[in-house]
């Protein structure tokens, strides 16, 4: 009996190891890589959340291509530290740090005013910053913190910089979303979601993250539709499951660090996670491509709701009201 048990345990463990290796190799083989060698001298790029994670990896890559990189974020001290690292590695001194709190609409407006006043061009706007705040946290404007940072802030910033993007000519807007948008829900009667007393902190936080990413893709595709005929393109992406604080902190708390460490080899590094962002920012393959959703540098199909034009138009107007945009102004900027 003991022999049989030992044999069974041996084969079970061996089978698990083999399966683990097969999945790991498949995961490694299917990770998309930006193959473009395009240079970016003379071009200006804004990257939100460039002080860590995917944004940091993106900043390193684009700086290495010669771009003028504006690192926009809330942690200015950390951004300056990363700026020093980028300059040392790439020898590109044209790296700028500017402060912005995407959850604060006043901060977004101040940042946009500064950019419009000081920058003659903007070739690529990369909305990389993303958060998953625990529980129900609200901003001074009464917005859910996660939703404001992931959607409302980028929505407002895009509108305020759109004229500059248009004047530049061929320019790109890139939004880092998530495949988890498929689990999100948007309610036209409740565009700024409120926590239900019956909903747990963890579930509410997760719902806000997924729904904010759904809103991001929905409005990006609507913006692309409104910008048809212009030289500004708008695309979204899923970076993959990347080893960042958004993934690490909630998962480690739930399953424990030891068990979570078992899954680490299946996660992308930040450099791997940045590949689709870089692809959409520089690749000749996507020149003129707009209103699409990508993963692993390939076009994918997002949730059905993101293609509902009637719903998107209604939700768009609600977002305008929430962030304080005049409908008549946005009609002139983004004609339907």
CSV table of C-alpha atoms in Angstrom, one decimal:
chain,number,residue,atom,x,y,z
A,1,UNK,CA,0.0,0.0,0.0
A,2,UNK,CA,2.8,2.4,0.9
A,3,UNK,CA,4.6,1.5,-2.3
A,4,UNK,CA,1.4,2.3,-4.4
A,5,UNK,CA,1.0,5.6,-2.5
A,6,UNK,CA,4.6,6.5,-3.2
A,7,UNK,CA,4.2,5.6,-6.9
A,8,UNK,CA,1.0,7.6,-7.2
A,9,UNK,CA,2.6,10.6,-5.4
A,10,UNK,CA,5.6,10.4,-7.7
A,11,UNK,CA,3.5,10.4,-10.9
A,12,UNK,CA,1.1,13.1,-9.6
A,13,UNK,CA,4.0,15.4,-8.7
A,14,UNK,CA,5.8,14.6,-12.0
A,15,UNK,CA,2.6,15.3,-13.9
A,16,UNK,CA,2.1,18.6,-12.1
A,17,UNK,CA,5.6,19.7,-12.9
A,18,UNK,CA,5.2,18.7,-16.6
A,19,UNK,CA,1.9,20.6,-16.8
A,20,UNK,CA,3.5,23.6,-15.1
A,21,UNK,CA,6.4,23.6,-17.6
A,22,UNK,CA,4.1,23.2,-20.6
A,23,UNK,CA,1.9,26.1,-19.5
A,24,UNK,CA,4.9,28.2,-18.8
A,25,UNK,CA,6.5,27.5,-22.2
A,26,UNK,CA,3.2,28.2,-24.0
A,27,UNK,CA,2.8,31.4,-22.0
A,28,UNK,CA,6.3,32.4,-22.9
A,29,UNK,CA,5.9,31.6,-26.6
A,30,UNK,CA,2.7,33.5,-27.1
A,31,UNK,CA,3.8,36.8,-25.5
A,32,UNK,CA,3.8,39.5,-28.2
A,33,UNK,CA,6.9,41.6,-28.8
A,34,UNK,CA,7.1,44.9,-30.6
A,35,UNK,CA,9.4,44.3,-33.5
A,36,UNK,CA,9.5,47.9,-34.8
A,37,UNK,CA,12.8,49.6,-34.9
A,38,UNK,CA,11.3,53.0,-35.5
A,39,UNK,CA,13.2,56.0,-34.1
A,40,UNK,CA,11.4,58.9,-32.4
A,41,UNK,CA,13.8,61.8,-32.5
A,42,UNK,CA,11.8,65.1,-32.7
A,43,UNK,CA,8.7,63.5,-31.3
A,44,UNK,CA,7.1,64.2,-27.9
A,45,UNK,CA,5.4,61.5,-25.8
A,46,UNK,CA,3.4,61.9,-22.6
A,47,UNK,CA,3.2,58.8,-20.4
A,48,UNK,CA,1.1,58.8,-17.2
A,49,UNK,CA,2.3,56.6,-14.4
A,50,UNK,CA,5.8,56.4,-15.9
A,51,UNK,CA,7.5,56.2,-12.5
A,52,UNK,CA,6.9,52.5,-12.0
A,53,UNK,CA,5.7,49.3,-13.6
A,54,UNK,CA,4.7,49.2,-17.3
A,55,UNK,CA,4.9,52.9,-17.6
A,56,UNK,CA,8.5,52.9,-16.5
A,57,UNK,CA,9.4,50.2,-18.9
A,58,UNK,CA,7.6,52.1,-21.7
A,59,UNK,CA,9.5,55.3,-20.8
A,60,UNK,CA,12.8,53.5,-21.0
A,61,UNK,CA,12.0,52.1,-24.4
A,62,UNK,CA,10.8,55.3,-26.0
A,63,UNK,CA,13.6,57.4,-24.5
A,64,UNK,CA,16.0,54.8,-26.0
A,65,UNK,CA,14.4,55.6,-29.4
A,66,UNK,CA,15.2,59.3,-29.0
A,67,UNK,CA,11.7,60.6,-28.0
A,68,UNK,CA,11.1,63.6,-25.7
A,69,UNK,CA,9.4,61.8,-22.9
A,70,UNK,CA,7.2,63.7,-20.4
A,71,UNK,CA,6.7,61.5,-17.3
A,72,UNK,CA,3.4,62.5,-15.8
A,73,UNK,CA,2.4,61.3,-12.3
A,74,UNK,CA,1.6,61.9,-8.7
A,75,UNK,CA,4.9,60.6,-7.2
A,76,UNK,CA,7.3,63.3,-8.5
A,77,UNK,CA,10.2,62.3,-6.3
A,78,UNK,CA,10.1,58.7,-7.6
A,79,UNK,CA,9.7,60.0,-11.2
A,80,UNK,CA,12.9,62.1,-10.8
A,81,UNK,CA,14.7,59.0,-9.6
A,82,UNK,CA,13.5,57.0,-12.6
A,83,UNK,CA,14.4,60.0,-14.9
A,84,UNK,CA,18.0,59.8,-13.7
A,85,UNK,CA,18.1,56.0,-14.4
A,86,UNK,CA,16.7,56.6,-17.9
A,87,UNK,CA,19.2,59.3,-18.7
A,88,UNK,CA,22.1,57.1,-17.5
A,89,UNK,CA,21.0,54.2,-19.6
A,90,UNK,CA,19.8,55.9,-22.8
A,91,UNK,CA,21.9,59.0,-22.7
A,92,UNK,CA,18.7,60.9,-23.7
A,93,UNK,CA,18.5,64.1,-21.5
A,94,UNK,CA,15.2,65.1,-23.0
A,95,UNK,CA,13.2,63.5,-20.2
A,96,UNK,CA,10.7,65.8,-18.3
A,97,UNK,CA,8.9,65.2,-15.1
A,98,UNK,CA,5.5,66.9,-14.5
A,99,UNK,CA,3.0,66.4,-11.7
A,100,UNK,CA,-0.6,65.3,-12.2
A,101,UNK,CA,-3.2,63.6,-10.1
A,102,UNK,CA,-5.6,61.9,-12.4
A,103,UNK,CA,-8.2,61.5,-9.7
A,104,UNK,CA,-8.3,65.3,-9.3
A,105,UNK,CA,-10.0,67.1,-12.2
A,106,UNK,CA,-8.4,70.4,-11.2
A,107,UNK,CA,-5.0,68.8,-11.3
A,108,UNK,CA,-5.7,67.4,-14.7
A,109,UNK,CA,-6.8,70.8,-16.0
A,110,UNK,CA,-3.6,72.5,-14.6
A,111,UNK,CA,-1.4,69.8,-16.2
A,112,UNK,CA,-3.1,70.2,-19.5
A,113,UNK,CA,-2.9,74.0,-19.4
A,114,UNK,CA,0.9,73.7,-18.7
A,115,UNK,CA,1.4,71.3,-21.6
A,116,UNK,CA,-0.6,73.4,-24.0
A,117,UNK,CA,1.4,76.5,-23.0
A,118,UNK,CA,4.9,74.9,-23.1
A,119,UNK,CA,4.8,72.1,-25.7
A,120,UNK,CA,4.6,72.9,-29.4
A,121,UNK,CA,3.7,69.3,-30.3
A,122,UNK,CA,2.4,66.1,-28.9
A,123,UNK,CA,2.9,62.9,-31.0
A,124,UNK,CA,1.8,60.2,-28.5
A,125,UNK,CA,-0.4,60.4,-25.4
A,126,UNK,CA,-0.1,57.2,-23.4
A,127,UNK,CA,-2.7,56.7,-20.7
A,128,UNK,CA,-0.8,54.1,-18.7
A,129,UNK,CA,-1.6,55.0,-15.0
A,130,UNK,CA,-4.0,52.6,-13.4
A,131,UNK,CA,-5.1,51.8,-9.9
A,132,UNK,CA,-7.2,49.5,-7.8
A,133,UNK,CA,-8.0,51.2,-4.5
A,134,UNK,CA,-9.3,49.1,-1.7
A,135,UNK,CA,-12.9,49.8,-0.6
A,136,UNK,CA,-14.9,52.9,-1.3
A,137,UNK,CA,-12.6,55.9,-1.5
A,138,UNK,CA,-13.9,59.2,-3.0
A,139,UNK,CA,-12.2,62.3,-4.4
A,140,UNK,CA,-12.9,65.9,-3.3
A,141,UNK,CA,-15.2,66.1,-6.3
A,142,UNK,CA,-17.2,63.1,-5.0
A,143,UNK,CA,-15.9,60.6,-7.6
A,144,UNK,CA,-14.9,57.0,-6.9
A,145,UNK,CA,-11.1,57.1,-6.6
A,146,UNK,CA,-10.4,54.1,-8.8
A,147,UNK,CA,-12.9,55.2,-11.5
A,148,UNK,CA,-11.6,58.8,-11.5
A,149,UNK,CA,-8.0,57.7,-11.9
A,150,UNK,CA,-8.6,55.0,-14.5
A,151,UNK,CA,-11.3,56.7,-16.6
A,152,UNK,CA,-12.6,60.2,-15.7
A,153,UNK,CA,-9.1,61.8,-15.4
A,154,UNK,CA,-7.8,60.3,-18.7
A,155,UNK,CA,-11.1,61.2,-20.4
A,156,UNK,CA,-10.8,64.8,-19.4
A,157,UNK,CA,-7.0,65.0,-20.2
A,158,UNK,CA,-7.5,63.6,-23.7
A,159,UNK,CA,-10.1,66.3,-24.5
A,160,UNK,CA,-7.9,69.1,-23.1
A,161,UNK,CA,-4.9,68.0,-25.2
A,162,UNK,CA,-6.8,67.1,-28.4
A,163,UNK,CA,-6.2,70.4,-30.2
A,164,UNK,CA,-2.4,70.0,-29.6
A,165,UNK,CA,-2.6,66.4,-30.9
A,166,UNK,CA,-4.5,67.6,-34.0
A,167,UNK,CA,-2.0,70.4,-34.7
A,168,UNK,CA,0.9,67.9,-34.5
A,169,UNK,CA,-0.5,66.0,-37.4
A,170,UNK,CA,-0.1,62.2,-37.3
A,171,UNK,CA,-0.5,61.5,-33.6
A,172,UNK,CA,-1.6,58.6,-31.4
A,173,UNK,CA,-3.6,58.1,-28.2
A,174,UNK,CA,-2.9,54.8,-26.5
A,175,UNK,CA,-4.9,53.6,-23.5
A,176,UNK,CA,-3.8,50.8,-21.3
A,177,UNK,CA,-7.0,48.9,-20.4
A,178,UNK,CA,-7.4,45.3,-19.2
A,179,UNK,CA,-9.0,42.0,-20.4
A,180,UNK,CA,-11.0,42.2,-17.2
A,181,UNK,CA,-13.2,44.9,-18.7
A,182,UNK,CA,-15.4,42.0,-19.8
A,183,UNK,CA,-16.4,41.6,-16.1
A,184,UNK,CA,-17.3,45.3,-15.9
A,185,UNK,CA,-20.8,46.9,-15.9
A,186,UNK,CA,-21.8,50.4,-16.9
A,187,UNK,CA,-25.1,51.9,-15.8
A,188,UNK,CA,-26.4,55.1,-17.5
A,189,UNK,CA,-28.5,55.9,-14.4
A,190,UNK,CA,-25.4,55.6,-12.2
A,191,UNK,CA,-22.3,56.7,-14.1
A,192,UNK,CA,-20.4,57.6,-10.9
A,193,UNK,CA,-20.9,54.3,-9.0
A,194,UNK,CA,-21.7,54.3,-5.3
A,195,UNK,CA,-21.0,51.4,-3.0
A,196,UNK,CA,-23.9,49.3,-2.0
A,197,UNK,CA,-24.1,48.4,1.7
A,198,UNK,CA,-24.4,44.7,0.8
A,199,UNK,CA,-21.2,44.7,-1.4
A,200,UNK,CA,-18.0,43.7,0.3
A,201,UNK,CA,-14.9,46.0,0.1
A,202,UNK,CA,-13.0,43.6,-2.1
A,203,UNK,CA,-15.8,42.9,-4.5
A,204,UNK,CA,-16.6,46.6,-4.9
A,205,UNK,CA,-13.0,47.5,-5.5
A,206,UNK,CA,-12.8,44.7,-8.2
A,207,UNK,CA,-16.0,45.9,-9.8
A,208,UNK,CA,-14.7,49.5,-10.0
A,209,UNK,CA,-11.5,48.4,-11.6
A,210,UNK,CA,-13.2,46.2,-14.2
A,211,UNK,CA,-15.9,48.8,-14.9
A,212,UNK,CA,-13.5,51.6,-15.2
A,213,UNK,CA,-11.5,49.7,-17.9
A,214,UNK,CA,-14.8,49.0,-19.7
A,215,UNK,CA,-15.5,52.7,-19.7
A,216,UNK,CA,-12.0,53.4,-21.0
A,217,UNK,CA,-12.5,51.1,-24.0
A,218,UNK,CA,-16.0,52.3,-24.7
A,219,UNK,CA,-15.1,56.0,-24.8
A,220,UNK,CA,-11.9,55.3,-26.7
A,221,UNK,CA,-13.8,53.7,-29.5
A,222,UNK,CA,-16.3,56.4,-29.4
A,223,UNK,CA,-13.5,59.0,-29.6
A,224,UNK,CA,-12.0,57.2,-32.6
A,225,UNK,CA,-15.4,57.3,-34.3
A,226,UNK,CA,-15.7,61.0,-33.7
A,227,UNK,CA,-12.1,61.7,-35.0
A,228,UNK,CA,-12.7,59.9,-38.3
A,229,UNK,CA,-11.0,61.9,-41.0
A,230,UNK,CA,-8.4,63.4,-38.7
A,231,UNK,CA,-4.8,62.2,-38.3
A,232,UNK,CA,-5.3,61.3,-34.6
A,233,UNK,CA,-5.7,57.6,-33.9
A,234,UNK,CA,-7.0,56.1,-30.7
A,235,UNK,CA,-6.4,52.5,-29.6
A,236,UNK,CA,-6.6,50.4,-26.4
A,237,UNK,CA,-4.7,47.4,-25.1
A,238,UNK,CA,-4.5,44.6,-22.6
A,239,UNK,CA,-0.9,44.4,-21.3
A,240,UNK,CA,-1.3,40.8,-20.0
A,241,UNK,CA,-1.1,39.6,-16.5
A,242,UNK,CA,2.0,41.6,-15.3
A,243,UNK,CA,3.8,41.4,-12.0
A,244,UNK,CA,2.9,44.9,-10.8
A,245,UNK,CA,1.5,46.2,-7.5
A,246,UNK,CA,-2.1,46.1,-9.0
A,247,UNK,CA,-1.7,42.3,-9.3
A,248,UNK,CA,0.7,41.6,-6.4
A,249,UNK,CA,-1.0,43.4,-3.6
A,250,UNK,CA,-4.6,42.1,-3.8
A,251,UNK,CA,-3.6,38.6,-4.8
A,252,UNK,CA,-0.9,38.2,-2.2
A,253,UNK,CA,-3.4,39.3,0.5
A,254,UNK,CA,-6.0,36.8,-0.7
A,255,UNK,CA,-3.9,33.6,-1.5
A,256,UNK,CA,-0.8,34.3,0.6
A,257,UNK,CA,2.7,35.2,-0.7
A,258,UNK,CA,4.0,31.6,-0.9
A,259,UNK,CA,1.1,30.3,-3.1
A,260,UNK,CA,1.2,33.5,-5.1
A,261,UNK,CA,4.9,33.0,-5.7
A,262,UNK,CA,4.1,29.7,-7.4
A,263,UNK,CA,2.3,31.6,-10.1
A,264,UNK,CA,4.9,34.3,-10.6
A,265,UNK,CA,6.6,32.5,-13.6
A,266,UNK,CA,3.3,32.8,-15.4
A,267,UNK,CA,3.3,36.6,-15.1
A,268,UNK,CA,4.9,39.0,-17.5
A,269,UNK,CA,7.7,41.2,-16.4
A,270,UNK,CA,7.0,44.9,-16.8
A,271,UNK,CA,9.2,45.0,-19.9
A,272,UNK,CA,7.1,42.2,-21.5
A,273,UNK,CA,3.9,43.9,-20.3
A,274,UNK,CA,4.9,47.1,-22.1
A,275,UNK,CA,5.4,45.6,-25.5
A,276,UNK,CA,1.8,46.2,-26.8
A,277,UNK,CA,1.9,49.8,-25.5
A,278,UNK,CA,5.2,50.3,-27.3
A,279,UNK,CA,3.8,48.6,-30.4
A,280,UNK,CA,0.8,51.0,-30.6
A,281,UNK,CA,3.0,54.0,-29.9
A,282,UNK,CA,5.7,53.4,-32.6
A,283,UNK,CA,4.9,50.6,-35.0
A,284,UNK,CA,4.4,51.4,-38.7
A,285,UNK,CA,2.0,48.4,-38.7
A,286,UNK,CA,-0.7,50.4,-36.9
A,287,UNK,CA,-0.2,53.7,-38.7
A,288,UNK,CA,-3.8,54.9,-39.4
A,289,UNK,CA,-5.4,52.1,-37.4
A,290,UNK,CA,-7.9,53.4,-34.9
A,291,UNK,CA,-10.7,52.3,-32.6
A,292,UNK,CA,-9.2,48.9,-32.0
A,293,UNK,CA,-8.3,46.8,-29.0
A,294,UNK,CA,-5.0,44.9,-28.8
A,295,UNK,CA,-3.3,42.2,-26.8
A,296,UNK,CA,0.2,40.7,-27.3
A,297,UNK,CA,0.6,43.2,-30.2
A,298,UNK,CA,-2.3,41.7,-32.1
A,299,UNK,CA,-5.8,43.0,-32.6
A,300,UNK,CA,-8.4,41.4,-30.4
A,301,UNK,CA,-12.2,41.6,-29.9
A,302,UNK,CA,-13.3,43.5,-26.8
A,303,UNK,CA,-16.6,43.2,-25.0
A,304,UNK,CA,-19.7,43.6,-27.2
A,305,UNK,CA,-20.9,46.7,-25.3
A,306,UNK,CA,-17.9,48.7,-26.5
A,307,UNK,CA,-19.3,48.6,-30.0
A,308,UNK,CA,-22.7,49.9,-29.0
A,309,UNK,CA,-22.7,53.4,-30.6
A,310,UNK,CA,-26.0,54.5,-29.1
A,311,UNK,CA,-24.9,53.5,-25.6
A,312,UNK,CA,-21.5,55.0,-26.1
A,313,UNK,CA,-23.0,58.4,-27.1
A,314,UNK,CA,-25.2,58.5,-24.1
A,315,UNK,CA,-22.4,57.5,-21.7
A,316,UNK,CA,-20.0,60.0,-23.4
A,317,UNK,CA,-22.4,62.9,-22.5
A,318,UNK,CA,-22.6,61.7,-18.9
A,319,UNK,CA,-18.8,61.6,-18.7
A,320,UNK,CA,-18.7,65.2,-20.1
A,321,UNK,CA,-21.1,66.3,-17.3
A,322,UNK,CA,-19.1,64.6,-14.6
A,323,UNK,CA,-15.7,66.1,-15.6
A,324,UNK,CA,-17.2,69.5,-16.4
A,325,UNK,CA,-16.8,69.6,-20.1
A,326,UNK,CA,-19.2,71.8,-22.2
A,327,UNK,CA,-21.2,69.7,-24.7
A,328,UNK,CA,-20.9,72.4,-27.4
A,329,UNK,CA,-17.2,72.7,-27.0
A,330,UNK,CA,-16.7,68.9,-27.3
A,331,UNK,CA,-18.9,68.8,-30.3
A,332,UNK,CA,-16.6,71.3,-32.0
A,333,UNK,CA,-13.5,69.4,-30.9
A,334,UNK,CA,-14.9,65.9,-31.6
A,335,UNK,CA,-17.7,66.4,-34.2
A,336,UNK,CA,-20.1,63.5,-34.4
